[in-house]
PDB file of C-alpha atoms in Angstrom:
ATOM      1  CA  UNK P  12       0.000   0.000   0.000  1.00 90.00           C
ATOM      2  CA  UNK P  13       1.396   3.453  -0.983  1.00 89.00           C
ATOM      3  CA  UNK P  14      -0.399   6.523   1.274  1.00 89.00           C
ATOM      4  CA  UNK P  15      -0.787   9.858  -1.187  1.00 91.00           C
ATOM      5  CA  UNK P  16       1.880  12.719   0.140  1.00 92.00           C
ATOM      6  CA  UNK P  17      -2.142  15.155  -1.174  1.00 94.00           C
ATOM      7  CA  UNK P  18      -4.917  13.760   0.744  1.00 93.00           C
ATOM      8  CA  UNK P  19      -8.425  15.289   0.131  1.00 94.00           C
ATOM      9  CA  UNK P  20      -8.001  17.766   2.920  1.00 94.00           C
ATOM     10  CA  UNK P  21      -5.372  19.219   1.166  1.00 95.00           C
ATOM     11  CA  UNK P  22      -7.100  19.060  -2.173  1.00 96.00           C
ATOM     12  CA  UNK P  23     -10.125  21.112  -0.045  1.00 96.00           C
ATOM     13  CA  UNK P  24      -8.225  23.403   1.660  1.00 95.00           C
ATOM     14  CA  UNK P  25      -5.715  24.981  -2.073  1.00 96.00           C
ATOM     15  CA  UNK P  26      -9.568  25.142  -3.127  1.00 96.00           C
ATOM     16  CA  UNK P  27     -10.658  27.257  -0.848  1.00 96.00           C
ATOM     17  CA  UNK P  28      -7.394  29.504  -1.477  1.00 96.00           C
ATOM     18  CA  UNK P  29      -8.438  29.404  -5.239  1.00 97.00           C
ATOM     19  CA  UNK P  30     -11.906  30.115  -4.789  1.00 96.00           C
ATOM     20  CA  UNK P  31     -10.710  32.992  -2.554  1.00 96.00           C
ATOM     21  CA  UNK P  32      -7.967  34.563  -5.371  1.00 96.00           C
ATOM     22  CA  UNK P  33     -10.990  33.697  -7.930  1.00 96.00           C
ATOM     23  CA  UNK P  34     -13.495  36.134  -5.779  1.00 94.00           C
ATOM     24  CA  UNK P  35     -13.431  39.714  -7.437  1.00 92.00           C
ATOM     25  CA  UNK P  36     -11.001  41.930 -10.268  1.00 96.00           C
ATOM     26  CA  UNK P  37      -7.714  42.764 -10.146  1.00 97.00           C
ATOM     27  CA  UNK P  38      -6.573  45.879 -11.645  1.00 96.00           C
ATOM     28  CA  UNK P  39      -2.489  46.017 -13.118  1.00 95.00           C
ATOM     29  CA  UNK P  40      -1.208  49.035 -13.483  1.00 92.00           C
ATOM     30  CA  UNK P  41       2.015  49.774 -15.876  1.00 87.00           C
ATOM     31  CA  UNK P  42       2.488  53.399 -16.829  1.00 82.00           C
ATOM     32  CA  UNK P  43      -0.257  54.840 -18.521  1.00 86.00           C
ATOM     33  CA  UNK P  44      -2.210  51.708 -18.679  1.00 87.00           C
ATOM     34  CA  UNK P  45      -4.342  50.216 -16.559  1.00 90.00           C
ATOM     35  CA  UNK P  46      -6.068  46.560 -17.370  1.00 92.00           C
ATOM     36  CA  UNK P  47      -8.997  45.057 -14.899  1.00 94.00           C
ATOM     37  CA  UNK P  48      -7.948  40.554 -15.098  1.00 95.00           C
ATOM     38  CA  UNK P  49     -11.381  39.290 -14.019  1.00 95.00           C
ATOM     39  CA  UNK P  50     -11.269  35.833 -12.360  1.00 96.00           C
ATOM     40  CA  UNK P  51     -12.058  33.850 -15.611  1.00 95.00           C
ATOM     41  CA  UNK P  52      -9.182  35.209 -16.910  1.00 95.00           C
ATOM     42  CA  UNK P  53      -6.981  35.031 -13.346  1.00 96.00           C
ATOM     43  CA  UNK P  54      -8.272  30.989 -13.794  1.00 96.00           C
ATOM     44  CA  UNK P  55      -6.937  30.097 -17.151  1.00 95.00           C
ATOM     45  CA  UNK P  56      -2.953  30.955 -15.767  1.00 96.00           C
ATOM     46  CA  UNK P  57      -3.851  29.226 -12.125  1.00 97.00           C
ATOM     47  CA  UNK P  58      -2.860  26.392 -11.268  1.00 96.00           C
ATOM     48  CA  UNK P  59      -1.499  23.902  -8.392  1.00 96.00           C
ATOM     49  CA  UNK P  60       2.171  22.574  -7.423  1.00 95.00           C
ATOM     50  CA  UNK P  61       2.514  19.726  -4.611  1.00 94.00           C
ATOM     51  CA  UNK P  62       5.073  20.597  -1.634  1.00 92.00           C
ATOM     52  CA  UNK P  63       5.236  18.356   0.705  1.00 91.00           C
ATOM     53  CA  UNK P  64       1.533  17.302   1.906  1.00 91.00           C
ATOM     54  CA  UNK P  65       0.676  20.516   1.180  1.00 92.00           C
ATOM     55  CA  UNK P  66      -1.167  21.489  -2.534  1.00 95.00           C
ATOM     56  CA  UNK P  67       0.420  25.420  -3.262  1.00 96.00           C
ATOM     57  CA  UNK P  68      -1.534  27.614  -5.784  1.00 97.00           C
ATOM     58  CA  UNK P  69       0.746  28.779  -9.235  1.00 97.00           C
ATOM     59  CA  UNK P  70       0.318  31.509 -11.403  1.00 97.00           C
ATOM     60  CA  UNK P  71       1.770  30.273 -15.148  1.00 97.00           C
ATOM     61  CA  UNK P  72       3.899  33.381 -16.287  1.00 94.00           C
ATOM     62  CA  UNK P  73       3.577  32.543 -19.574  1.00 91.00           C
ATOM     63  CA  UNK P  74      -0.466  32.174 -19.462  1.00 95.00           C
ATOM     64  CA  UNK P  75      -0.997  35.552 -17.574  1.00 94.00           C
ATOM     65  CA  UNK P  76       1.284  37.297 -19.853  1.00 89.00           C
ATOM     66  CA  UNK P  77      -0.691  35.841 -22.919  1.00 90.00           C
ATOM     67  CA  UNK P  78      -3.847  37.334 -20.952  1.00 91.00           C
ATOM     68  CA  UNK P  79      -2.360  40.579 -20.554  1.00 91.00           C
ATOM     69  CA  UNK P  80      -0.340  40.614 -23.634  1.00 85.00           C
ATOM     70  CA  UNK P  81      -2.923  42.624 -26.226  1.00 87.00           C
ATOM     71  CA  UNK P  82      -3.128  45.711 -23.817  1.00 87.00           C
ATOM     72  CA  UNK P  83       0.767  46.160 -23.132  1.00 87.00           C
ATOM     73  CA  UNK P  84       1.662  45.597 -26.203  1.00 85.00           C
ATOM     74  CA  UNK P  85       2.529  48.807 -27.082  1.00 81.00           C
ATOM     75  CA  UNK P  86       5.068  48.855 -24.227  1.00 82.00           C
ATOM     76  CA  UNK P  87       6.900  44.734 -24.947  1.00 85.00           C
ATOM     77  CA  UNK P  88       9.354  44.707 -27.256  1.00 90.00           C
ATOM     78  CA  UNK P  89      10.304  41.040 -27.852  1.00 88.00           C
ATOM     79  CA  UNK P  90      14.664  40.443 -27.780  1.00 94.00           C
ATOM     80  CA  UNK P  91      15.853  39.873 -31.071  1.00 96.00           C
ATOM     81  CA  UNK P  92      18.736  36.761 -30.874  1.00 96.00           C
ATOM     82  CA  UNK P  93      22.290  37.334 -32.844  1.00 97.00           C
ATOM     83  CA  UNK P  94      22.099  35.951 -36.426  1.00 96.00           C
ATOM     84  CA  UNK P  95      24.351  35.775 -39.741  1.00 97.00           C
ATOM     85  CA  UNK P  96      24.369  37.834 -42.756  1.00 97.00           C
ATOM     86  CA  UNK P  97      25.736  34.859 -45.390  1.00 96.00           C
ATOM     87  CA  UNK P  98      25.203  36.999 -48.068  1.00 95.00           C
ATOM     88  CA  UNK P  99      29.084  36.492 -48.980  1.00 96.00           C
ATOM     89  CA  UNK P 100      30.261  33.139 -47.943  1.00 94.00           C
ATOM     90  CA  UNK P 101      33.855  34.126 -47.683  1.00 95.00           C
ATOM     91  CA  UNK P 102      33.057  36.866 -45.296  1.00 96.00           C
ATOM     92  CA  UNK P 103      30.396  35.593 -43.059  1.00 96.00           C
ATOM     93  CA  UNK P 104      29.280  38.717 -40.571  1.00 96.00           C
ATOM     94  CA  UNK P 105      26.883  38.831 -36.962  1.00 95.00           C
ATOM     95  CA  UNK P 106      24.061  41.037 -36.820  1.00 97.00           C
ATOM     96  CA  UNK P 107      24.082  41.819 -33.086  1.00 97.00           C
ATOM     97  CA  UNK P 108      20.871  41.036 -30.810  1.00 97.00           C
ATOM     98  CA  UNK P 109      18.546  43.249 -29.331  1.00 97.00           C
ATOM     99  CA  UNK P 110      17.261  43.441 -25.914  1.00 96.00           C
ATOM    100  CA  UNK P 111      13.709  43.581 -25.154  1.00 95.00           C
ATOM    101  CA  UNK P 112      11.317  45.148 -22.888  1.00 91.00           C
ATOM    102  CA  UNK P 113       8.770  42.148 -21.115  1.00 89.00           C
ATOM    103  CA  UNK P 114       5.515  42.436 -18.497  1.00 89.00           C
ATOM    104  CA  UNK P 115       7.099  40.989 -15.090  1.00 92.00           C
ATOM    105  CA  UNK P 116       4.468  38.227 -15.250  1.00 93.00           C
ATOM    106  CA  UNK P 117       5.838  36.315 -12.590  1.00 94.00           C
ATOM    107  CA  UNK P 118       5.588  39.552 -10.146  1.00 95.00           C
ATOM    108  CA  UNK P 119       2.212  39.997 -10.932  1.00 96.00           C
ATOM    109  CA  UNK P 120       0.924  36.104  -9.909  1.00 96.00           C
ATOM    110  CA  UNK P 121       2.639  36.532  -6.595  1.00 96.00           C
ATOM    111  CA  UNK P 122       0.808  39.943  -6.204  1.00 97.00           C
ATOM    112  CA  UNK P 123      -2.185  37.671  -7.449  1.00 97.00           C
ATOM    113  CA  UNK P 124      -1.335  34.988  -5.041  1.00 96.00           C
ATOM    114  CA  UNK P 125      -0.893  37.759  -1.738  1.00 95.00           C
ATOM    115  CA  UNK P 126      -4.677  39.250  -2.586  1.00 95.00           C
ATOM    116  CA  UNK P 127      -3.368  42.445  -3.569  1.00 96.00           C
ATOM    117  CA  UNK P 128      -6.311  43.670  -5.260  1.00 96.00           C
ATOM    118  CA  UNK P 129      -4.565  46.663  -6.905  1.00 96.00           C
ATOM    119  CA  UNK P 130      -0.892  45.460  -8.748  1.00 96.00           C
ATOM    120  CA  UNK P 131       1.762  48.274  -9.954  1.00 95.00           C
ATOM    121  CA  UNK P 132       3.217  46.418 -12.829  1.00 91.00           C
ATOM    122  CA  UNK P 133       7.300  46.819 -14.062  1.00 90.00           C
ATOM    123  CA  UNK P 134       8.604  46.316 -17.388  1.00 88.00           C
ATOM    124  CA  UNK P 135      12.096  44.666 -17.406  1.00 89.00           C
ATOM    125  CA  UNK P 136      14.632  44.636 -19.890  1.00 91.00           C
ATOM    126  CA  UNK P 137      14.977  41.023 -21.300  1.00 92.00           C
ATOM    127  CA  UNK P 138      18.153  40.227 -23.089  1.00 96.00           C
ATOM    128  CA  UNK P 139      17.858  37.531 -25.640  1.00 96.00           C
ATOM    129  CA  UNK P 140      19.088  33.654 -25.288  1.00 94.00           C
ATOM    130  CA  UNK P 141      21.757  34.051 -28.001  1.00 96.00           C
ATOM    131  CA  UNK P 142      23.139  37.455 -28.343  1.00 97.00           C
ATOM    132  CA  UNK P 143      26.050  39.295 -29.684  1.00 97.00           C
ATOM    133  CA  UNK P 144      28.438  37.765 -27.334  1.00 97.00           C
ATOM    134  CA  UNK P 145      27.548  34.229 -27.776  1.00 97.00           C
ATOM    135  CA  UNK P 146      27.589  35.026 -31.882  1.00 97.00           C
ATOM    136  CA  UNK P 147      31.006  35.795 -31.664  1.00 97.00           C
ATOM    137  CA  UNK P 148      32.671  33.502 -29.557  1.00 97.00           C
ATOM    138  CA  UNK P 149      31.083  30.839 -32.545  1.00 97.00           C
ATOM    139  CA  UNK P 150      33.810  32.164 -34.951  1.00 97.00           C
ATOM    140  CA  UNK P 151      31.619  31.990 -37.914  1.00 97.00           C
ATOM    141  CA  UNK P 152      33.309  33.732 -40.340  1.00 96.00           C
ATOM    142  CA  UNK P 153      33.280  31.542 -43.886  1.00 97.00           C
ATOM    143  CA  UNK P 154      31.299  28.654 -45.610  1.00 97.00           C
ATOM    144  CA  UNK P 155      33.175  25.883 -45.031  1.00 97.00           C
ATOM    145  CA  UNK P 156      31.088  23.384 -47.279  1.00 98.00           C
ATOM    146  CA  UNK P 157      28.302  22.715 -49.448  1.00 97.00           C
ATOM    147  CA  UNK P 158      25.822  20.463 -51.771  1.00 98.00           C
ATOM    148  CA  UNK P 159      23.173  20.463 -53.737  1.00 98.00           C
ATOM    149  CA  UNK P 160      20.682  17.927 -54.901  1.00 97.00           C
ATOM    150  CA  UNK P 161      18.256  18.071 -57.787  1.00 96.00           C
ATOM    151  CA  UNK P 162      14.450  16.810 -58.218  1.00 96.00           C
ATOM    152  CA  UNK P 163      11.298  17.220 -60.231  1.00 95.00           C
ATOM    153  CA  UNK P 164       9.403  20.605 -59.195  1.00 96.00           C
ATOM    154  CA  UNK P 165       5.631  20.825 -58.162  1.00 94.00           C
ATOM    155  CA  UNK P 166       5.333  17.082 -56.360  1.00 95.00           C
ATOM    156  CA  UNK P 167       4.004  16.685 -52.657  1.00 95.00           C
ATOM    157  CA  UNK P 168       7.430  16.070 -51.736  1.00 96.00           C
ATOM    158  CA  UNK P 169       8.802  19.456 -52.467  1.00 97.00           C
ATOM    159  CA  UNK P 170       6.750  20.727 -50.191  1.00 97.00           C
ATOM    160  CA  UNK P 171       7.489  18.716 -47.432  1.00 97.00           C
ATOM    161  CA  UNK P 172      11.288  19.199 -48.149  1.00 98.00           C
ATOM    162  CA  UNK P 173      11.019  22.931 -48.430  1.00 98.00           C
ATOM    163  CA  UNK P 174       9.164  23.222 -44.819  1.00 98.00           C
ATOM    164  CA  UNK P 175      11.713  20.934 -43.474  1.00 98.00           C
ATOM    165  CA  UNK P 176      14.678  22.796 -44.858  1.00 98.00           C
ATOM    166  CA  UNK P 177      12.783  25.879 -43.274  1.00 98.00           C
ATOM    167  CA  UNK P 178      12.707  24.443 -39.589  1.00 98.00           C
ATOM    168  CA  UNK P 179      16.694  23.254 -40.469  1.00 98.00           C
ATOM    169  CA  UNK P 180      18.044  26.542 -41.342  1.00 97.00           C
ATOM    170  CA  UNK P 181      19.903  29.137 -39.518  1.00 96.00           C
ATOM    171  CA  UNK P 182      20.605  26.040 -37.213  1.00 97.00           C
ATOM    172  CA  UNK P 183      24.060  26.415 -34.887  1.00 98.00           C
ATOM    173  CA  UNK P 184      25.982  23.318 -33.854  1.00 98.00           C
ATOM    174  CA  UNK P 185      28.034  24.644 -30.946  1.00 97.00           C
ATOM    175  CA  UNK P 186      31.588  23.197 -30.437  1.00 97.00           C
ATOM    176  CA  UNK P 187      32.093  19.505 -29.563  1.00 97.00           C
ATOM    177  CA  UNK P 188      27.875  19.036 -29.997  1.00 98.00           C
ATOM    178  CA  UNK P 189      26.231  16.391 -31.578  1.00 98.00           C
ATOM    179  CA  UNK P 190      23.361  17.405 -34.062  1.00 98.00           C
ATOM    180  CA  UNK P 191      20.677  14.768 -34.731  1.00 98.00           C
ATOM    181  CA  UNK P 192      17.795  15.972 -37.686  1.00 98.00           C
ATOM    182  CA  UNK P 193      15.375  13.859 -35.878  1.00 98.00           C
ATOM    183  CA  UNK P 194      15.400  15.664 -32.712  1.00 98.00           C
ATOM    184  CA  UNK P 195      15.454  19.041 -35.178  1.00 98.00           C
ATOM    185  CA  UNK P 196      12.469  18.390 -37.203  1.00 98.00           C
ATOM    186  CA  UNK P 197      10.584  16.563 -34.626  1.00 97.00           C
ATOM    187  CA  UNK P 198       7.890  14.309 -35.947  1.00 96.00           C
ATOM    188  CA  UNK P 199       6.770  14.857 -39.556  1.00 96.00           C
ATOM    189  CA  UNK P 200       3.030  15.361 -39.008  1.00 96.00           C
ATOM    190  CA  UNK P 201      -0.427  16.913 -40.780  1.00 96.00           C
ATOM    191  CA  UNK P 202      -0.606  19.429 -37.829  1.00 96.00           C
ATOM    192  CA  UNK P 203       2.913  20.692 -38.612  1.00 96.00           C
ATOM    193  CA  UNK P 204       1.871  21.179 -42.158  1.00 97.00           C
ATOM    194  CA  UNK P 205       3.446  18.068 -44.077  1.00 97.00           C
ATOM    195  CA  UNK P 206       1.502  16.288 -47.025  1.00 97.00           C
ATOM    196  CA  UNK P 207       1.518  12.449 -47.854  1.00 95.00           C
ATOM    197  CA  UNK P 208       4.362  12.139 -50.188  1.00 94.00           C
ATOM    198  CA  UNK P 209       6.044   8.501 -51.765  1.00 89.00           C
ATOM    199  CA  UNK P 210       8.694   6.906 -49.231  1.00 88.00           C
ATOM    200  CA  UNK P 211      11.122   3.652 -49.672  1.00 77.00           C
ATOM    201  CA  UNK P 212      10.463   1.026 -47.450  1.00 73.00           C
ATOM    202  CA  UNK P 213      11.383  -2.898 -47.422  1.00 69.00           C
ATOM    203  CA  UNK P 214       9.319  -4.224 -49.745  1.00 69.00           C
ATOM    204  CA  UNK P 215       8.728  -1.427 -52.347  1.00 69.00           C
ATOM    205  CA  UNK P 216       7.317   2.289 -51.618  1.00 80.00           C
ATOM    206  CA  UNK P 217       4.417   3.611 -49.579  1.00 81.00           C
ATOM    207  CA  UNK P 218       3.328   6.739 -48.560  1.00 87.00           C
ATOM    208  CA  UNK P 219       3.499   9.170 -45.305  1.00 90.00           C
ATOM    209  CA  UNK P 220       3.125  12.030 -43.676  1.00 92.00           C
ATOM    210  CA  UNK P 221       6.810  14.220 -44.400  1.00 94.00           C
ATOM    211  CA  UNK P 222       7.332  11.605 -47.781  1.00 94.00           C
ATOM    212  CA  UNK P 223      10.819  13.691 -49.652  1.00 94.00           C
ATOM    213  CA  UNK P 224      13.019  14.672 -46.415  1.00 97.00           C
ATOM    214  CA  UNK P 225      15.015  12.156 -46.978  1.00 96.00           C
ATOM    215  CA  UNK P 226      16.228  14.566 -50.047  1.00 97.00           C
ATOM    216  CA  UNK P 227      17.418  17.334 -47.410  1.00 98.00           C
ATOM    217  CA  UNK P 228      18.937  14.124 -45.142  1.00 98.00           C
ATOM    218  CA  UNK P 229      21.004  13.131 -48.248  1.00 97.00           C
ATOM    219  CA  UNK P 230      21.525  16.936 -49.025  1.00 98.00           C
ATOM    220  CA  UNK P 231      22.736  17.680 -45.393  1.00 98.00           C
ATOM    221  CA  UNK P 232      25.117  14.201 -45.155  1.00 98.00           C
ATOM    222  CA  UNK P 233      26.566  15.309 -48.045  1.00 98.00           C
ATOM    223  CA  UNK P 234      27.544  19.236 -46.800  1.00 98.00           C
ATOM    224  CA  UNK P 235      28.837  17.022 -43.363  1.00 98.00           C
ATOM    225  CA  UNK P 236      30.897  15.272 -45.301  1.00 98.00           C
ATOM    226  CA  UNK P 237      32.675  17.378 -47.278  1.00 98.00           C
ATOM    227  CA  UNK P 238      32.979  19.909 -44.243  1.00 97.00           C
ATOM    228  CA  UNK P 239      34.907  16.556 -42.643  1.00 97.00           C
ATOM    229  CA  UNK P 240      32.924  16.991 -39.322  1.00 98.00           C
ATOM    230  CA  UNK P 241      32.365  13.413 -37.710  1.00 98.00           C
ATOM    231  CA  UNK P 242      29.799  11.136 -38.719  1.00 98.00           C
ATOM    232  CA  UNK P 243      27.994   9.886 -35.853  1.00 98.00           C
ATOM    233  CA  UNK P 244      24.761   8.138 -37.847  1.00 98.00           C
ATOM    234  CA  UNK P 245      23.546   7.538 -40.868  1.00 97.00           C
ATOM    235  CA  UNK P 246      21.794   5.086 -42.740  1.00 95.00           C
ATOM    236  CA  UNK P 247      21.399   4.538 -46.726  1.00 93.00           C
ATOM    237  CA  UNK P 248      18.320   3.831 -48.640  1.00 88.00           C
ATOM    238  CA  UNK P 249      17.353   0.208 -49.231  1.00 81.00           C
ATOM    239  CA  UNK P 250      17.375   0.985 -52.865  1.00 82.00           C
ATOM    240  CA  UNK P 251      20.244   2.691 -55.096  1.00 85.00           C
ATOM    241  CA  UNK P 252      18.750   6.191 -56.574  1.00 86.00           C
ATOM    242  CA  UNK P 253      19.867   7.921 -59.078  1.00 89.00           C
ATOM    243  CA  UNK P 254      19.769  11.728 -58.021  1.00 89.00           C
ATOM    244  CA  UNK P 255      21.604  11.009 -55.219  1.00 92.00           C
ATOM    245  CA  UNK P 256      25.417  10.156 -55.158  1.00 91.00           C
ATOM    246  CA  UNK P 257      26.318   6.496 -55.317  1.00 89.00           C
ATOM    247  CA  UNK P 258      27.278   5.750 -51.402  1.00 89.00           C
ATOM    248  CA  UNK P 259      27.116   9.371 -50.107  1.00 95.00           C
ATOM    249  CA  UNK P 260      22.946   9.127 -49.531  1.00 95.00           C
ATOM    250  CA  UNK P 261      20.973   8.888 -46.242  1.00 96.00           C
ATOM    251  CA  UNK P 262      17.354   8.269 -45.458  1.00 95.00           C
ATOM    252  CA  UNK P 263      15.662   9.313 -41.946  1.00 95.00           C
ATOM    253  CA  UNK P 264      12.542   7.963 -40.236  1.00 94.00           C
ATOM    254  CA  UNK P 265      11.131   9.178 -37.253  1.00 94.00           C
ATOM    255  CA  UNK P 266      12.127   7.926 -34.452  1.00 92.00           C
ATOM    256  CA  UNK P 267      14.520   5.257 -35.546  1.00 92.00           C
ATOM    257  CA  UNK P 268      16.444   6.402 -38.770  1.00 96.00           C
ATOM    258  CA  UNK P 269      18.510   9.161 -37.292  1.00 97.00           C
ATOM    259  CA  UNK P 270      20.973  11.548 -39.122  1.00 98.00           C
ATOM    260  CA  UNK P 271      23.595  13.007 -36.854  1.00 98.00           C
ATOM    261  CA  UNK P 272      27.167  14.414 -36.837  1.00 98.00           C
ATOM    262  CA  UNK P 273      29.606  15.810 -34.342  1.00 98.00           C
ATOM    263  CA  UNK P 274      30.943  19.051 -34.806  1.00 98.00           C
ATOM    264  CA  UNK P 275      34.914  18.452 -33.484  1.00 98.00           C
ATOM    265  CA  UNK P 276      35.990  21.539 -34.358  1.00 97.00           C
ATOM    266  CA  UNK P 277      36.851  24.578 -31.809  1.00 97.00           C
ATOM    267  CA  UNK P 278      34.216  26.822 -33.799  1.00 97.00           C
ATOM    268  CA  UNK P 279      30.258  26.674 -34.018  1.00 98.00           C
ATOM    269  CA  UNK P 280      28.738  25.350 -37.678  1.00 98.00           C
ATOM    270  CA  UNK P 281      26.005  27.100 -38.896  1.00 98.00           C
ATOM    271  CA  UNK P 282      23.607  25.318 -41.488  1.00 98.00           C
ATOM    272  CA  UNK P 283      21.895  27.472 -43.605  1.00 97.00           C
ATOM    273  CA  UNK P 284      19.935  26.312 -46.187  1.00 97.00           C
ATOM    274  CA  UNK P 285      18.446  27.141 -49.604  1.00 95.00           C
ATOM    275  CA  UNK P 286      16.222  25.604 -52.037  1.00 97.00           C
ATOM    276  CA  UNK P 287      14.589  26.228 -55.154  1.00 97.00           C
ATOM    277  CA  UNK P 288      12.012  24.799 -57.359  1.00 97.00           C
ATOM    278  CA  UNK P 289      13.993  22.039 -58.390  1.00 97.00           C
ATOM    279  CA  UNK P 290      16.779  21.925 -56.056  1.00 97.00           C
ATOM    280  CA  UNK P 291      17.308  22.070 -52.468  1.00 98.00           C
TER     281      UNK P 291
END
């Protein structure tokens, strides 16, 4: 028998809290603007966190900013991360970051949480996840490799190549990291916006969801290669095809049938990618 660290009295007692912060409006004050949260809108960024025996009431950041986001928007500035200009491949340059200006969300659900009734709000400066600094200390500076592969324009499967080379580019491998397209693209699904396309399997072709990535998988192995970063997985088609190099192709197939590389070098790889109507 295993005895529950919540038992119902603490299950009664955080609802009596929440019915309590749910009672009445709150008013959150920033500058010149003032918004009223009534509870509905309190309730969709509460929620509960065990401690203990004890059930504690949360405030989501994230939720109550969404909540609050359309009438401070005039004062959050979202932080811009570093990128690249590759416009010259010899002479690769950063565009520096920006810092932003965010709601304190997370001040305002404690204020919530005390019962003040009345919340003076701060914006804070919010400096980005990658910025200049990290940028340089990459030492991007020049392409180091590239390929190109060829196909038929207009089919399903240029679709579903061109949104996955979307979601690969701009992507940094950071010294001594292992990159795995799998964990990059995530599952290949309707809801993301892939079509059915043709795919190889073991006994002839089929159709799925994400059918043509294995075009950017061959496309990408290929840029690896000739950059001479480490091949850490890879696995060929079951059948030979022609547009592809004969022994330099790879498939992938979520979750098993994995592309990945190491990057041993002392500087950060960027993959950028481009594609046309008949190339990628």
């Amino acid at each position: 028998d295993v005895t529950p660290k919540i038992d119902q009295a603490a299950v009664d007692a955080a609802a009596k809290r929440a019915r309590a912060v749910l009672t009445g409006t709150y008013t959150v004050n920033a500058g010149t603007t003032h918004v009223t949260l009534t509870p509905a809108q309190v309730a969709v960024a509460l929620g509960t966190r065990a401690d203990g025996h004890t059930l504690d009431l949360t405030v989501d950041p994230d939720k109550l900013r969404v909540v609050l986001g359309p009438a401070f928007a005039a004062v959050q500035v979202a932080p811009v991360d570093a990128t690249f200009d590759v416009s010259n491949p010899d002479a690769v340059t950063g565009v520096p970051s920006r810092d932003g200006r965010q709601l304190d969300a997370a001040a305002i659900g404690t204020a919530i949480l005390r019962g003040d009734r009345t919340i003076t709000a701060t914006i804070r400066a919010e400096h980005p996840v990658h910025d200049t600094k990290w940028a340089q200390a990459l030492g991007i500076t020049h392409q180091v490799s590239s390929f190109t592969t060829y196909h038929a324009a207009g089919q399903p499967r240029v679709h579903n190549i061109h949104l996955a080379a979307d979601v690969l580019n701009n992507t940094v491998v950071g010294p001594g990291q292992t990159f795995s397209l799998n964990d990059k693209l995530g599952p290949r699904t309707a809801a993301k916006g892939y079509v059915k396309a043709p795919i190889l399997v073991e006994d002839g072709f089929g159709e799925d969801y994400g059918g043509g990535i294995s075009q950017l998988t061959t496309t990408l192995f290929n840029a690896v290669f000739f950059g001479g970063y480490v091949d850490v997985d890879h696995s060929p088609h079951h059948y030979y095809i022609s547009r592809y190099p004969l022994g330099r192709e790879a498939t992938i197939v979520f979750p098993y049938v994995d592309l990945k590389f190491r990057n041993d070098s002392k500087h950060g790889v960027l993959i950028h990618s481009y594609y046309s109507a008949t190339s990628v």
